Every structure is written in C-alpha cells, then in structure tokens.
C-alpha cells in the first residue's frame, strides 16, 4: 500500500447549476462492481449528450457501478396580470362600506393586491427544449464534473477510514 491511496467503492455526489435560463442537476451514486459500469439517465431530448457524459465519467472513475441522473429544466418567468375590473369592484365595495357603515379606513394598495382575483401569476409556456442540446453541453458537463468530484472526495474519505481500520486490525 505504500504510496497508494485506498478508495471506497461507494460514493455519492450532487451538483446544481443555473445558467442562461436552465437549471442542470446531477446526482451520482457509486457502488462496488468488478468493472466500470456507468448508467446515465438523461431527459429524452438530451440523449445526444450521453457520449460526452460517458467520457467524463470514464476519466474520473476506474471501476464500479455509476448511477447518474441528470435533469435539465427551463427557468420559466412568471407573467403577472392585473384584473382592473375586479380591483374596481373591491374599491367600490369598500367605499360603500365606508359610506353605509361609517368606516373611515381607506382600502390600501397592499390589501387590494392580496384580494382574490386582482393579481394572477401565470408561468409562461415552455418553449420546447430548455436549450438545444449543443447549448446545454457545457453546463451539463460542468455539473457532471462537480458531482464526480464530490463522489471522489467521499470515496477518498471512506477509503482512509477503511485503511485505518484495516491497519488497526492488522496491528492489533
């Protein structure tokens, strides 16, 4: 073992990146396996990125089963619409209450905006793919690399613990 670092076969890592209107999330789990056995799950529209992801995995992991899930989502801005007729009805109803019942408090804007039907937030419809696959390649590969670095760190820490336990057992 002299000069060699012991690695655990189990590891876990995640990474998330939000960039240019998309969110990329990667989750990686590794377990013992005789050979390198990568299993990569990508959204169907992005299956073309699998070979690039495989190259990154093969460069980072020598052996073991690697389960990787990659999700790519569009960040959709919300469109807010105001219903002026509904707001007018609330203001008129408040004015009638003030007049008929003698209330002196005026209705304030904050209260008015929180009343049902005055404001409505809608997600804009998705434009299809979050990004064309070729534009998503860089953020996906950055996230894959970051998640694999987490896995390597975990495998290294567990390996050091295993090595010290083995040495303690052998020496003790």
Tab-separated table of N, CA, C and O in Angstrom, residues 1 6 156-172:
chain	number	residue	atom	x	y	z
A	1	UNK	N	0.805	-1.202	0.000
A	1	UNK	CA	0.000	0.000	0.000
A	1	UNK	C	0.844	1.260	0.000
A	1	UNK	O	0.316	2.357	-0.116
A	6	UNK	N	-6.133	4.373	-0.664
A	6	UNK	CA	-7.244	3.432	-0.729
A	6	UNK	C	-8.540	4.214	-0.928
A	6	UNK	O	-8.777	5.216	-0.272
A	156	UNK	N	-12.645	8.889	-1.188
A	156	UNK	CA	-11.336	9.054	-0.555
A	156	UNK	C	-11.437	9.065	0.961
A	156	UNK	O	-10.639	8.406	1.656
A	157	UNK	N	-12.406	9.803	1.495
A	157	UNK	CA	-12.581	9.859	2.955
A	157	UNK	C	-12.944	8.483	3.514
A	157	UNK	O	-12.386	8.052	4.525
A	158	UNK	N	-13.864	7.805	2.852
A	158	UNK	CA	-14.244	6.461	3.315
A	158	UNK	C	-13.080	5.487	3.166
A	158	UNK	O	-12.895	4.600	4.009
A	159	UNK	N	-12.309	5.645	2.112
A	159	UNK	CA	-11.147	4.776	1.913
A	159	UNK	C	-10.118	4.952	3.015
A	159	UNK	O	-9.537	3.977	3.503
A	160	UNK	N	-9.880	6.209	3.435
A	160	UNK	CA	-8.943	6.459	4.530
A	160	UNK	C	-9.449	5.813	5.823
A	160	UNK	O	-8.677	5.234	6.583
A	161	UNK	N	-10.736	5.900	6.060
A	161	UNK	CA	-11.320	5.285	7.253
A	161	UNK	C	-11.160	3.771	7.193
A	161	UNK	O	-10.767	3.132	8.183
A	162	UNK	N	-11.449	3.191	6.024
A	162	UNK	CA	-11.286	1.733	5.868
A	162	UNK	C	-9.829	1.310	6.059
A	162	UNK	O	-9.544	0.310	6.737
A	163	UNK	N	-8.905	2.073	5.481
A	163	UNK	CA	-7.486	1.734	5.591
A	163	UNK	C	-7.033	1.790	7.038
A	163	UNK	O	-6.314	0.891	7.512
A	164	UNK	N	-7.460	2.820	7.780
A	164	UNK	CA	-7.035	2.917	9.179
A	164	UNK	C	-7.639	1.787	10.011
A	164	UNK	O	-6.992	1.244	10.900
A	165	UNK	N	-8.873	1.409	9.700
A	165	UNK	CA	-9.497	0.279	10.407
A	165	UNK	C	-8.762	-1.024	10.102
A	165	UNK	O	-8.532	-1.836	10.997
A	166	UNK	N	-8.378	-1.208	8.841
A	166	UNK	CA	-7.658	-2.429	8.468
A	166	UNK	C	-6.296	-2.478	9.155
A	166	UNK	O	-5.882	-3.525	9.672
A	167	UNK	N	-5.582	-1.339	9.178
A	167	UNK	CA	-4.270	-1.303	9.825
A	167	UNK	C	-4.410	-1.548	11.332
A	167	UNK	O	-3.593	-2.245	11.921
A	168	UNK	N	-5.444	-0.965	11.918
A	168	UNK	CA	-5.670	-1.173	13.344
A	168	UNK	C	-5.937	-2.655	13.624
A	168	UNK	O	-5.411	-3.226	14.577
A	169	UNK	N	-6.697	-3.272	12.753
A	169	UNK	CA	-6.999	-4.692	12.898
A	169	UNK	C	-5.744	-5.559	12.726
A	169	UNK	O	-5.483	-6.474	13.505
A	170	UNK	N	-4.936	-5.221	11.698
A	170	UNK	CA	-3.723	-5.999	11.419
A	170	UNK	C	-2.672	-5.804	12.514
A	170	UNK	O	-1.916	-6.734	12.827
A	171	UNK	N	-2.585	-4.616	13.066
A	171	UNK	CA	-1.575	-4.321	14.088
A	171	UNK	C	-2.057	-4.653	15.504
A	171	UNK	O	-1.262	-4.588	16.437
A	172	UNK	N	-3.292	-4.964	15.607
A	172	UNK	CA	-3.799	-5.041	16.951
A	172	UNK	C	-4.212	-6.289	17.503
A	172	UNK	O	-4.268	-6.684	18.566
